[in-house]
Coordinates of C-alpha atoms in Angstrom, one line a residue:
Chain I
M1 CA 125.9 108.2 109.6
S2 CA 122.4 108.2 111.8
R3 CA 122.4 106.5 114.8
F4 CA 121.0 103.1 115.4
I5 CA 117.5 103.1 117.2
V6 CA 115.8 100.3 118.8
G7 CA 112.0 100.6 119.3
V8 CA 110.5 99.5 122.9
M9 CA 106.8 99.0 122.9
G10 CA 104.5 97.9 125.4
G11 CA 101.3 98.4 127.7
G12 CA 100.9 101.8 128.8
E13 CA 98.4 102.5 132.2
T14 CA 98.0 98.5 132.0
A15 CA 101.6 97.6 132.5
T16 CA 102.4 95.4 135.5
A17 CA 105.1 96.4 137.8
E18 CA 106.9 93.2 136.9
H19 CA 106.7 94.1 132.9
C20 CA 107.9 97.8 134.2
R21 CA 111.0 96.4 135.8
L22 CA 111.6 94.2 132.7
A23 CA 111.3 97.5 130.4
N24 CA 113.5 99.4 132.9
R25 CA 116.0 97.3 132.7
L26 CA 115.9 97.0 128.8
G27 CA 116.2 100.5 128.6
Q28 CA 119.6 100.7 130.7
L29 CA 121.1 98.1 128.5
I30 CA 120.2 99.8 125.4
A31 CA 121.8 103.4 126.4
R32 CA 125.1 101.1 127.5
Q33 CA 125.2 100.0 123.9
G34 CA 125.3 103.5 122.7
W35 CA 121.7 102.9 120.9
V36 CA 118.9 105.6 120.9
L37 CA 115.8 104.1 122.6
L38 CA 112.5 105.1 120.8
N39 CA 109.1 104.5 122.2
G40 CA 105.5 106.0 122.4
G41 CA 106.5 108.9 124.6
R42 CA 103.9 109.1 127.2
P43 CA 104.1 109.0 130.8
A44 CA 103.0 105.8 131.6
G45 CA 103.8 102.0 131.8
I46 CA 106.5 100.5 129.5
M47 CA 107.0 104.0 127.7
E48 CA 108.1 106.0 131.0
A49 CA 109.9 102.7 132.4
S50 CA 112.2 102.1 129.4
A51 CA 112.9 106.0 129.0
R52 CA 114.1 106.2 132.6
G53 CA 116.1 103.2 132.4
A54 CA 117.9 104.6 129.4
R55 CA 118.1 107.9 131.1
E56 CA 119.8 106.1 134.3
Y57 CA 122.5 105.2 132.0
G58 CA 123.0 108.7 130.0
G59 CA 120.9 107.1 126.7
L60 CA 119.2 109.2 124.3
T61 CA 115.6 108.6 124.2
V62 CA 112.8 109.7 121.7
G63 CA 109.3 109.6 122.1
I64 CA 106.8 109.8 119.4
L65 CA 103.8 111.1 120.9
P66 CA 100.0 110.6 119.8
D67 CA 99.3 114.4 121.3
R68 CA 99.8 117.8 119.3
D69 CA 101.4 119.0 122.5
S70 CA 105.0 117.9 123.3
R71 CA 104.7 118.7 127.1
S72 CA 102.4 115.7 127.4
A73 CA 105.4 113.4 126.9
S74 CA 107.2 111.6 129.7
A75 CA 109.7 113.8 131.6
Y76 CA 112.2 110.8 130.9
I77 CA 111.9 111.7 127.0
D78 CA 114.8 113.8 125.4
I79 CA 113.6 114.4 121.6
V80 CA 109.7 114.7 121.9
I81 CA 107.8 114.0 118.4
A82 CA 104.7 115.3 118.4
T83 CA 102.5 113.8 115.7
G84 CA 99.0 115.0 116.6
M85 CA 97.8 111.6 114.7
G86 CA 96.7 109.3 117.6
D87 CA 97.4 106.0 117.2
G88 CA 98.4 106.5 113.6
R89 CA 102.0 107.2 115.1
N90 CA 102.2 103.7 115.7
Y91 CA 103.2 103.2 111.9
I92 CA 106.0 106.1 112.5
N93 CA 107.1 103.6 115.7
A94 CA 107.2 100.6 113.1
L95 CA 109.2 102.2 110.4
S96 CA 111.6 104.5 112.6
S97 CA 112.9 101.2 114.6
H98 CA 115.7 99.4 113.2
V99 CA 114.6 97.0 115.4
L100 CA 111.2 96.7 117.4
V101 CA 111.0 95.1 121.2
A102 CA 107.5 94.4 122.3
L103 CA 106.9 93.7 125.8
P104 CA 103.1 92.6 127.1
G105 CA 100.6 95.1 125.8
Q106 CA 97.0 95.2 124.4
A107 CA 96.0 96.1 120.9
G108 CA 98.1 99.1 120.8
T109 CA 101.3 97.1 121.0
I110 CA 99.8 94.4 118.9
S111 CA 98.9 96.8 116.1
E112 CA 102.8 97.9 116.8
I113 CA 104.1 94.3 116.2
A114 CA 102.0 93.9 113.1
L115 CA 103.3 97.2 111.4
A116 CA 106.6 96.3 111.9
L117 CA 106.2 92.9 110.4
K118 CA 104.3 94.1 107.6
N119 CA 107.2 96.7 106.8
N120 CA 109.8 94.2 106.9
K121 CA 111.1 94.7 110.6
Q122 CA 112.8 92.5 112.7
V123 CA 110.4 92.3 116.0
I124 CA 111.3 90.9 119.2
L125 CA 109.3 89.6 121.8
L126 CA 109.9 89.9 125.4
G127 CA 108.0 88.6 128.6
W128 CA 105.0 87.1 126.6
D129 CA 103.9 85.5 123.5
T130 CA 101.8 86.1 120.6
G131 CA 100.4 82.7 119.8
N132 CA 100.3 81.5 116.4
L133 CA 99.1 84.8 114.6
F134 CA 102.2 85.9 113.8
N135 CA 103.7 82.5 112.6
A136 CA 104.5 83.0 108.9
Y137 CA 106.8 85.7 110.2
R138 CA 108.3 83.5 112.8
R139 CA 108.7 81.1 110.4
N140 CA 110.6 83.9 108.0
G141 CA 113.1 85.1 110.9
Q142 CA 111.1 88.3 111.1
L143 CA 110.0 87.5 114.8
H144 CA 112.1 86.4 117.7
T145 CA 111.4 85.6 121.4
A146 CA 113.4 86.4 124.1
T147 CA 113.1 86.0 128.4
T148 CA 115.8 88.4 129.4
P149 CA 116.6 91.9 128.6
E150 CA 119.9 90.4 128.6
D151 CA 118.8 88.0 125.6
V152 CA 117.4 91.1 123.8
I153 CA 120.6 92.8 123.3
G154 CA 122.2 89.4 122.2
L155 CA 119.4 89.1 119.7
I156 CA 119.9 92.8 118.4
K157 CA 123.6 92.3 117.9
S158 CA 123.3 88.9 116.1
I159 CA 120.4 90.4 113.9
S160 CA 122.1 93.5 113.0
Q161 CA 125.7 92.0 112.0
S162 CA 123.4 89.5 109.5
Chain H
M1 CA 72.8 112.0 109.4
S2 CA 75.8 110.1 107.5
R3 CA 76.0 106.8 105.9
F4 CA 76.6 103.5 108.2
I5 CA 80.1 102.5 107.0
V6 CA 81.3 98.8 107.2
G7 CA 85.0 98.1 106.7
V8 CA 85.9 95.0 104.8
M9 CA 89.6 94.0 105.7
G10 CA 91.7 91.1 104.7
G11 CA 94.5 90.0 102.4
G12 CA 95.6 91.6 99.2
E13 CA 97.9 89.7 96.9
T14 CA 97.8 86.6 98.9
A15 CA 94.2 86.1 99.5
T16 CA 92.9 82.8 98.2
A17 CA 90.0 82.4 95.8
E18 CA 87.6 81.1 98.3
H19 CA 88.2 84.0 100.8
C20 CA 87.7 86.0 97.6
R21 CA 84.5 84.5 97.2
L22 CA 83.6 85.2 101.0
A23 CA 84.5 88.7 100.4
N24 CA 82.6 89.1 96.9
R25 CA 79.5 87.6 98.7
L26 CA 79.7 89.9 101.8
G27 CA 80.3 93.0 99.7
Q28 CA 77.0 92.0 98.0
L29 CA 74.9 91.5 101.4
I30 CA 76.5 94.7 102.8
A31 CA 74.8 96.7 99.5
R32 CA 71.5 95.1 99.9
Q33 CA 71.3 96.6 103.3
G34 CA 72.2 99.8 102.0
W35 CA 75.4 100.3 103.9
V36 CA 78.4 101.7 102.5
L37 CA 81.5 99.5 102.1
L38 CA 85.0 100.7 103.0
N39 CA 88.2 99.0 102.4
G40 CA 91.8 99.6 101.3
G41 CA 91.2 100.5 98.0
R42 CA 93.6 98.3 96.2
P43 CA 93.1 96.1 93.2
A44 CA 94.0 93.2 94.8
G45 CA 92.5 89.9 97.1
I46 CA 89.6 91.0 99.5
M47 CA 89.8 94.6 98.6
E48 CA 89.0 94.1 95.0
A49 CA 86.6 91.3 95.6
S50 CA 84.4 92.9 98.1
A51 CA 84.3 96.1 96.3
R52 CA 83.2 94.0 93.1
G53 CA 80.6 92.4 95.1
A54 CA 79.3 95.7 96.4
R55 CA 79.1 97.3 93.0
E56 CA 77.1 94.4 91.6
Y57 CA 74.0 95.1 93.9
G58 CA 74.4 99.0 93.6
G59 CA 76.3 99.4 96.5
L60 CA 78.6 102.6 97.2
T61 CA 82.3 101.6 98.0
V62 CA 84.7 103.9 99.3
G63 CA 88.6 102.9 99.3
I64 CA 91.3 104.3 101.6
L65 CA 94.4 104.0 99.7
P66 CA 97.8 104.0 100.7
D67 CA 99.2 105.8 97.8
R68 CA 99.3 109.6 96.7
D69 CA 97.5 108.9 93.4
S70 CA 93.8 108.0 93.1
R71 CA 94.3 106.3 89.7
S72 CA 96.4 103.2 91.5
A73 CA 92.5 102.5 93.0
S74 CA 90.3 99.4 92.0
A75 CA 88.1 100.1 89.5
Y76 CA 85.1 98.8 91.7
I77 CA 85.7 101.7 94.2
D78 CA 83.3 104.7 93.8
I79 CA 84.8 107.1 96.2
V80 CA 88.8 107.1 96.0
I81 CA 90.4 108.8 99.5
A82 CA 94.1 109.0 98.6
T83 CA 96.0 109.3 101.8
G84 CA 99.5 109.2 100.4
M85 CA 100.2 107.8 104.2
G86 CA 101.2 104.0 103.2
D87 CA 100.2 101.6 106.2
G88 CA 99.5 104.8 108.2
R89 CA 95.9 104.6 106.4
N90 CA 95.0 101.5 108.1
Y91 CA 94.5 103.9 111.4
I92 CA 91.7 105.8 109.3
N93 CA 90.1 102.7 108.1
A94 CA 89.6 101.5 111.8
L95 CA 88.0 104.9 112.7
S96 CA 85.9 105.4 109.8
S97 CA 84.1 101.8 109.8
H98 CA 81.3 101.7 112.2
V99 CA 81.9 97.9 112.2
L100 CA 85.0 95.9 110.9
V101 CA 84.8 92.7 109.2
A102 CA 88.4 90.8 109.0
L103 CA 88.8 88.4 106.6
P104 CA 91.7 86.4 106.5
G105 CA 95.0 88.2 106.0
Q106 CA 98.7 89.0 107.2
A107 CA 100.2 91.6 109.6
G108 CA 98.3 94.4 107.6
T109 CA 94.9 92.9 108.5
I110 CA 96.1 92.2 112.0
S111 CA 97.1 95.6 112.4
E112 CA 93.5 96.9 111.5
I113 CA 92.1 94.6 113.7
A114 CA 94.2 96.0 116.7
L115 CA 93.8 99.7 115.8
A116 CA 89.9 99.1 115.8
L117 CA 89.7 97.3 119.1
K118 CA 92.0 99.9 120.4
N119 CA 89.7 102.5 119.5
N120 CA 86.6 100.7 121.0
K121 CA 85.0 99.3 117.5
Q122 CA 83.4 96.1 116.9
V123 CA 85.2 93.6 115.1
I124 CA 83.8 90.6 113.3
L125 CA 86.4 87.8 112.1
L126 CA 84.9 85.7 108.8
G127 CA 86.7 82.8 107.8
W128 CA 89.5 82.6 110.4
D129 CA 90.4 82.9 114.0
T130 CA 93.0 85.1 115.4
G131 CA 93.5 82.7 118.3
N132 CA 94.0 83.9 122.0
L133 CA 95.9 87.2 121.0
F134 CA 92.4 89.5 121.5
N135 CA 90.7 87.4 124.0
A136 CA 90.2 90.7 126.3
Y137 CA 88.3 92.0 123.5
R138 CA 86.4 88.9 122.9
R139 CA 85.5 88.8 126.9
N140 CA 84.7 92.4 126.6
G141 CA 82.1 91.7 123.6
Q142 CA 84.0 93.8 121.0
L143 CA 85.4 90.7 119.1
H144 CA 83.0 88.5 117.2
T145 CA 83.3 85.5 114.9
A146 CA 81.3 84.7 112.0
T147 CA 81.4 81.6 109.8
T148 CA 79.3 83.1 107.0
P149 CA 78.5 86.4 105.2
E150 CA 74.8 86.1 106.1
D151 CA 76.1 85.7 109.7
V152 CA 78.0 88.8 109.6
I153 CA 75.1 90.8 108.3
G154 CA 73.0 89.5 111.3
L155 CA 76.0 90.3 113.9
I156 CA 76.1 93.9 112.4
K157 CA 72.3 94.2 112.8
S158 CA 72.3 93.1 116.7
I159 CA 75.5 95.2 117.4
S160 CA 74.3 98.1 115.9
Q161 CA 70.8 98.0 117.8
S162 CA 72.2 97.5 121.0
Chain P
M1 CA 85.4 104.1 87.2
S2 CA 85.4 106.6 90.4
R3 CA 83.4 109.5 91.0
F4 CA 85.0 113.1 90.3
I5 CA 86.0 114.6 93.4
V6 CA 85.7 118.6 94.2
G7 CA 87.6 119.6 97.1
V8 CA 86.1 122.9 98.8
M9 CA 88.0 124.1 101.5
G10 CA 88.1 127.6 103.7
G11 CA 87.5 129.0 106.7
G12 CA 85.7 127.2 109.6
E13 CA 84.3 129.5 112.9
T14 CA 85.8 132.3 111.0
A15 CA 84.0 132.4 107.9
T16 CA 81.5 135.3 107.1
A17 CA 77.9 135.2 106.1
E18 CA 78.9 136.5 102.6
H19 CA 81.4 133.7 102.0
C20 CA 79.4 131.1 103.5
R21 CA 76.9 132.2 100.8
L22 CA 79.4 131.7 98.1
A23 CA 80.1 128.2 99.4
N24 CA 76.4 127.2 99.8
R25 CA 75.9 128.2 95.9
L26 CA 79.0 126.0 94.7
G27 CA 78.0 123.0 96.6
Q28 CA 74.7 123.3 94.8
L29 CA 76.5 123.7 91.6
I30 CA 78.8 121.0 92.0
A31 CA 75.9 118.3 93.2
R32 CA 73.9 119.7 89.9
Q33 CA 77.1 118.5 87.7
G34 CA 77.0 115.1 89.4
W35 CA 80.3 115.6 91.4
V36 CA 81.1 114.5 94.2
L37 CA 81.8 117.3 97.2
L38 CA 84.7 116.6 99.6
N39 CA 85.5 118.9 102.4
G40 CA 87.2 119.0 106.1
G41 CA 83.8 118.0 107.4
R42 CA 83.1 119.8 110.4
P43 CA 79.9 121.5 111.4
A44 CA 81.1 124.9 110.7
G45 CA 81.8 127.6 108.0
I46 CA 82.4 126.7 104.6
M47 CA 82.4 123.3 105.6
E48 CA 79.0 123.6 106.6
A49 CA 77.5 125.7 104.1
S50 CA 78.9 123.9 101.0
A51 CA 78.0 120.0 102.2
R52 CA 74.5 121.9 103.1
G53 CA 74.4 123.2 99.7
A54 CA 75.3 120.1 98.1
R55 CA 73.0 118.0 99.9
E56 CA 69.7 120.5 98.5
Y57 CA 70.4 119.4 95.4
G58 CA 70.8 115.5 96.0
G59 CA 74.7 115.6 95.8
L60 CA 77.1 113.3 97.7
T61 CA 79.3 114.8 100.3
V62 CA 82.4 113.2 102.0
G63 CA 84.0 114.7 104.9
I64 CA 87.8 114.4 105.9
L65 CA 87.4 114.9 109.8
P66 CA 90.5 115.5 111.9
D67 CA 88.7 113.8 114.9
R68 CA 88.4 110.3 116.1
D69 CA 84.9 109.9 116.1
S70 CA 82.7 110.2 113.2
R71 CA 79.9 111.7 115.4
S72 CA 81.4 114.9 115.3
A73 CA 80.9 115.8 111.6
S74 CA 78.5 118.1 110.1
A75 CA 75.1 116.7 109.7
Y76 CA 74.9 117.3 106.0
I77 CA 78.2 115.1 105.3
D78 CA 77.2 111.6 103.9
I79 CA 80.3 109.9 103.9
V80 CA 82.5 110.5 107.3
I81 CA 86.2 109.9 106.8
A82 CA 87.4 110.0 110.7
T83 CA 91.2 110.5 110.4
G84 CA 92.0 111.0 114.2
M85 CA 95.1 113.1 112.5
G86 CA 94.0 116.7 113.4
D87 CA 95.5 119.2 110.4
G88 CA 97.5 116.1 109.3
R89 CA 94.2 115.5 107.4
N90 CA 94.9 118.4 105.0
Y91 CA 97.0 116.5 102.9
I92 CA 94.7 113.9 102.5
N93 CA 91.9 116.8 101.5
A94 CA 94.4 117.8 99.1
L95 CA 95.5 114.4 97.5
S96 CA 92.0 112.9 97.3
S97 CA 90.4 116.3 95.3
H98 CA 90.5 116.0 91.7
V99 CA 90.3 119.7 91.8
L100 CA 90.6 122.1 94.9
V101 CA 88.5 125.1 95.3
A102 CA 89.4 127.4 98.1
L103 CA 87.3 130.2 99.7
P104 CA 88.4 132.6 102.3
G105 CA 90.3 131.0 105.0
Q106 CA 93.5 131.3 107.5
A107 CA 96.6 129.4 107.9
G108 CA 94.6 126.1 107.7
T109 CA 93.2 126.6 104.2
I110 CA 96.5 127.9 103.0
S111 CA 98.2 124.6 104.1
E112 CA 95.6 122.8 101.9
I113 CA 96.4 125.2 98.9
A114 CA 100.1 124.5 99.5
L115 CA 99.7 120.8 100.1
A116 CA 97.8 120.7 96.8
L117 CA 100.1 122.9 94.7
K118 CA 102.9 120.8 96.0
N119 CA 101.2 117.5 94.7
N120 CA 100.6 118.7 91.3
K121 CA 97.0 119.4 91.5
Q122 CA 94.9 122.3 89.9
V123 CA 93.6 125.0 92.5
I124 CA 90.9 127.7 92.3
L125 CA 90.6 130.7 94.3
L126 CA 87.0 132.0 94.9
G127 CA 86.4 135.5 96.5
W128 CA 89.7 136.2 97.8
D129 CA 93.5 136.2 95.9
T130 CA 96.5 135.0 98.0
G131 CA 99.0 137.6 97.0
N132 CA 102.1 136.8 95.4
L133 CA 103.2 133.9 97.4
F134 CA 102.1 131.2 95.0
N135 CA 102.9 133.0 91.8
A136 CA 105.0 130.1 90.6
Y137 CA 102.1 127.9 90.4
R138 CA 100.1 130.9 88.5
R139 CA 102.7 130.9 85.9
N140 CA 102.6 127.0 85.6
G141 CA 98.9 126.8 85.1
Q142 CA 98.0 125.4 88.3
L143 CA 96.4 127.9 90.2
H144 CA 93.4 130.0 89.0
T145 CA 91.0 132.4 90.3
A146 CA 87.2 132.7 89.9
T147 CA 84.9 135.5 90.9
T148 CA 81.8 133.2 91.0
P149 CA 80.6 129.9 91.9
E150 CA 79.5 129.7 88.4
D151 CA 82.9 130.7 87.0
V152 CA 84.5 128.0 89.1
I153 CA 82.3 125.2 87.3
G154 CA 83.5 126.2 84.2
L155 CA 86.9 126.3 85.2
I156 CA 86.9 122.8 86.7
K157 CA 85.4 121.7 83.0
S158 CA 87.9 123.3 81.1
I159 CA 90.6 121.8 83.4
S160 CA 89.4 118.4 83.2
Q161 CA 89.1 118.2 79.4
S162 CA 92.7 119.3 79.1
Chain Q
M1 CA 113.1 118.0 130.5
S2 CA 113.2 117.5 127.2
R3 CA 115.5 119.3 124.6
F4 CA 114.3 122.5 122.9
I5 CA 113.9 121.9 119.2
V6 CA 114.3 124.7 116.6
G7 CA 112.8 123.4 112.9
V8 CA 114.4 124.6 110.1
M9 CA 112.3 124.3 106.9
G10 CA 112.8 125.8 103.3
G11 CA 113.3 124.6 99.8
G12 CA 114.7 121.2 98.6
E13 CA 116.4 120.7 95.0
T14 CA 115.3 124.1 94.4
A15 CA 117.5 126.2 97.1
T16 CA 120.3 128.7 95.9
A17 CA 123.7 128.5 97.2
E18 CA 123.1 131.4 99.0
H19 CA 120.4 130.2 100.8
C20 CA 122.3 126.8 101.6
R21 CA 124.7 129.1 103.2
L22 CA 122.3 130.9 105.3
A23 CA 121.0 127.6 106.6
N24 CA 124.2 126.2 107.3
R25 CA 125.2 129.1 109.6
L26 CA 121.9 129.1 110.9
G27 CA 122.3 125.3 111.7
Q28 CA 126.2 126.2 113.6
L29 CA 124.7 128.5 115.5
I30 CA 121.6 126.5 116.6
A31 CA 124.2 124.0 117.6
R32 CA 126.1 126.5 119.8
Q33 CA 123.1 127.0 121.9
G34 CA 122.7 123.6 122.7
W35 CA 119.5 123.5 120.7
V36 CA 118.3 120.6 118.7
L37 CA 118.0 120.8 115.1
L38 CA 114.7 119.5 113.4
N39 CA 114.3 119.1 109.5
G40 CA 112.4 117.4 106.9
G41 CA 115.6 115.3 106.6
R42 CA 116.1 114.8 102.9
P43 CA 119.6 114.8 101.6
A44 CA 118.7 118.1 99.5
G45 CA 118.9 122.0 99.9
I46 CA 118.1 123.6 103.2
M47 CA 117.6 120.2 104.9
E48 CA 121.2 118.9 104.3
A49 CA 122.6 122.3 104.5
S50 CA 121.3 123.1 108.0
A51 CA 121.9 119.8 109.3
R52 CA 125.5 119.6 108.0
G53 CA 126.1 123.1 109.8
A54 CA 124.8 121.6 112.9
R55 CA 126.9 118.5 112.7
E56 CA 129.9 121.0 112.3
Y57 CA 129.4 122.3 115.8
G58 CA 128.7 119.1 117.5
G59 CA 124.6 119.7 117.2
L60 CA 122.1 117.0 117.4
T61 CA 120.0 116.5 114.4
V62 CA 116.6 115.2 113.8
G63 CA 115.0 114.4 110.3
I64 CA 111.2 113.5 109.8
L65 CA 111.4 111.7 106.8
P66 CA 108.6 111.5 104.1
D67 CA 109.7 107.9 103.0
R68 CA 109.3 104.8 104.4
D69 CA 112.9 103.9 104.8
S70 CA 115.5 105.5 106.9
R71 CA 118.2 105.1 104.5
S72 CA 117.0 107.5 102.5
A73 CA 118.0 110.4 105.1
S74 CA 120.6 113.2 104.6
A75 CA 124.0 111.3 106.1
Y76 CA 124.2 114.8 108.5
I77 CA 121.1 113.4 110.1
D78 CA 121.5 111.8 113.7
I79 CA 118.0 110.7 114.4
V80 CA 116.0 109.7 111.5
I81 CA 112.1 109.3 111.9
A82 CA 110.7 107.4 108.9
T83 CA 106.9 108.4 108.7
G84 CA 106.2 106.9 105.8
M85 CA 103.7 109.7 105.3
G86 CA 104.9 112.0 102.5
D87 CA 104.1 115.5 102.9
G88 CA 101.7 114.3 105.4
R89 CA 105.0 114.7 108.0
N90 CA 104.9 118.4 107.4
Y91 CA 102.2 118.5 110.1
I92 CA 104.6 117.0 112.3
N93 CA 107.5 119.0 111.7
A94 CA 105.0 121.9 113.0
L95 CA 104.0 120.2 115.6
S96 CA 107.5 118.9 116.8
S97 CA 109.2 122.4 116.7
H98 CA 109.3 124.6 119.5
V99 CA 109.9 127.4 117.2
L100 CA 110.1 127.4 113.2
V101 CA 112.4 129.3 111.1
A102 CA 111.5 128.8 107.3
L103 CA 114.0 130.1 104.7
P104 CA 112.9 130.3 101.1
G105 CA 111.1 127.6 99.6
Q106 CA 108.0 126.6 97.5
A107 CA 104.8 125.1 98.4
G108 CA 106.1 122.7 100.6
T109 CA 107.5 125.1 103.0
I110 CA 104.7 127.4 102.7
S111 CA 102.5 124.4 104.0
E112 CA 104.6 124.5 107.1
I113 CA 104.5 127.8 108.0
A114 CA 100.7 127.6 107.7
L115 CA 100.7 124.5 109.7
A116 CA 102.8 126.1 112.5
L117 CA 100.8 129.2 112.6
K118 CA 97.6 127.3 112.6
N119 CA 98.7 125.1 115.6
N120 CA 100.1 128.3 117.6
K121 CA 103.7 128.1 117.1
Q122 CA 106.1 131.0 116.5
V123 CA 107.4 131.3 113.2
I124 CA 110.8 133.1 112.0
L125 CA 111.1 133.9 108.3
L126 CA 114.7 134.2 107.1
G127 CA 116.0 135.6 103.6
W128 CA 112.7 136.2 102.2
D129 CA 109.1 137.5 102.9
T130 CA 105.8 135.7 102.3
G131 CA 104.0 138.9 101.7
N132 CA 100.8 140.0 103.2
L133 CA 98.8 136.5 103.3
F134 CA 99.9 135.8 106.8
N135 CA 99.2 139.1 107.9
A136 CA 97.0 138.3 110.8
Y137 CA 99.8 136.0 112.4
R138 CA 102.0 139.0 112.0
R139 CA 100.0 141.2 113.9
N140 CA 99.1 138.9 116.6
G141 CA 102.8 138.1 117.3
Q142 CA 103.3 134.8 116.0
L143 CA 105.1 135.6 112.6
H144 CA 108.6 137.3 112.5
T145 CA 111.3 138.2 110.1
A146 CA 114.9 138.1 110.6
T147 CA 117.5 139.0 108.0
T148 CA 120.3 137.0 109.6
P149 CA 121.0 133.8 111.2
E150 CA 122.3 135.7 114.0
D151 CA 118.9 137.5 114.5
V152 CA 116.9 134.2 114.2
I153 CA 118.9 133.2 117.3
G154 CA 118.1 136.4 119.3
L155 CA 114.5 136.1 118.2
I156 CA 114.4 132.6 119.7
K157 CA 116.0 133.7 122.6
S158 CA 113.5 136.6 123.3
I159 CA 110.3 134.3 122.4
S160 CA 111.0 131.7 124.4
Q161 CA 111.8 133.9 127.6
S162 CA 108.0 135.6 127.0

C-alpha cells in the first residue's frame, strides 16, 4: 500500500514568523503519525518550516517544485519532484495530497485550496479563514477550520476514518 | 504582433441562465472590439455561452480544453488547444489571457482568478463578488469589479492603455 | 466546427538555413489551404520560419510557448498560448495538432514525434528520417515521410479524408 | 540533503517477461544502493516490475502517475504523485530523475529519453538500443548503453562521481 500523504500549503516569502512556527509544529506532528508531508518544495516560508518540522521528528518530506532543477529545493526535502511547470504544479499538490492543510497565504495558496476542493479533496484551514467564498464546500463537508496543529491531526484522523 | 486575448472564466454545468446571458453578451462585445476570446473550451455554461456570443459577431474563439481529445470542445470554439492536463490547464488559461474576466463560478473559477492574480494579471469580476479573500490584489490595482458587460469593455480599455 | 490545425515541429536555434526554407514554404502552403499552423511559438529556427511563411499568405498562426510570458513569442504568431510549463508543452503541441509535421530537430522535436505517435496522431517527417526507432508506427500507418512541402500537403489531404 | 533518485522507464502492457525480469533485478540493485526508484507509477510492465524489485529489498519507490487518482497506482509504489496530466507527466519523470534508465518501450519511453536528454540528464539504455537517432547525445556523453542491471549500477556510480 502507498503511504498516506498530508499536503501543507501556505505563504512563501510573505509568511510571518508566527505562521512558520505553526507550520513547523504541524510538520512535527505529521511526522509523528508516520504520515508523509508534501509541500511546494521551495526554501521559504511555510514550505521550509513545515519540512524542517517533519525532518526534526524523522518524517519523510516530498517537495513538488515549480522549477526544472531539483537543486533549488529546500534542504529539508527528502524527495524532490522537479516539475518545471511553475504554478501548474499547484494542481499536482492538490491531487497528490490525501488531505490538504492550508496555512495563511496569498493567491498561490488560494489556488491550491480551490483546486483541491474542485477535485473532491478534504481541506483544513489552519490559522486563518477564507471568508464566504468557499461556503458551498464548507456545507458539503469538504472544508474544515482548525485552530491548532493538534486540532489538524485530530481532524485528519476523523476524516480518514469516515 | 500577436492578438489581444481576453479570458472569460465562470461556471460550467452549474451556471445559471442569467449568468449565461451575461457571458453571451460579453462574448459579443469582445468580438466587436476585435479581441480574441479565450475560455476553457467545454460545451457548458459560461464557456459555451461566451464562445457563442463571440461567434455571433464574427469573433475568434480559443478553447483551452482539459481533455486529450479536441472533439470534446464546444462547437463555438475555433481553435481548440487540447491539453490533456485536466484542471492543470487553468494555469494556462491565466497566463495566456492579457486580461481575465471571471463570471460566477465555483472552485475551478476561483483557482483561475487566483492563478491570474499570482501571475500579475488584471482580473475583472462580473456579476459577483469574491468577498475579502483577494483584498490585497484589489488594493494593488489588479482586481476590479464590473456590473455590466459594457463596463467590462471599458475597464479592459482603461487597463490596457495604462 | 473548429479549425483544422497542422503542427509544425523542428529545431530551434540549431536549425539550418535550408531547413528553415523548407519550413517557410510549408507554412505558406498550410496557409493557402486555410489550415491553422501551430508550433512551439519561440522566435527561432523552424518555429519562426514556419510562422513567417504562414503569415506571408494570410494564414493564422498559434504558438504554444514554454514561457510564462506571451511577449517572448515570435512576432509571426497570432495567438500566443503561454503555458509556463517548459517542455511540458510538447505534449500539448502533440495533442492539439490534427496532423504533426516534423522537420529536422534534436531531442525536443523527437519528444514531440513520440508524444504524437503515443496519442494516436498521424506524423509526417519532412527533410529527414528518424531511422528504425519508430518502425512500429510506420507499419501501423501513423508515421509517414515526405520529401517536399508539397508532398506534405498531399499526405495531409489523403490522411484527413481517410 | 535530498535523496538520489534513479528513474526507471520502459514499456507498460507491452513489456515482455524477460524485460520485466531485468527491471525487477534493476529495482533490487537500486534499493540496495539506498537510492530512490522513480517510475511512471502504473500497475503494468516495467513500472510494476521495477517497483516490486525495489520493495523486495526495502527500497523507497515513487510513482509519477498520469491519472488524477492515487488509487490507480501500482501496489509497490510508496509515494504516489498524482499529476492528472496524462503523458504530460513524462516531462516530470525526466526532470525529477538524477539519472534515467530506459528499458525497451514504445513511443512513451522514447519521449522520456528525449525529454531527459533535452534537459541535460544522463540516460542509460538497458536491454535495447535506440539506433542512430540520439547519436549527438551519445557523442556528448549523455547517452550510455548497459547490458546488465549490474552494469547500470556501475555506470550510475561513475556518472555521479564525475
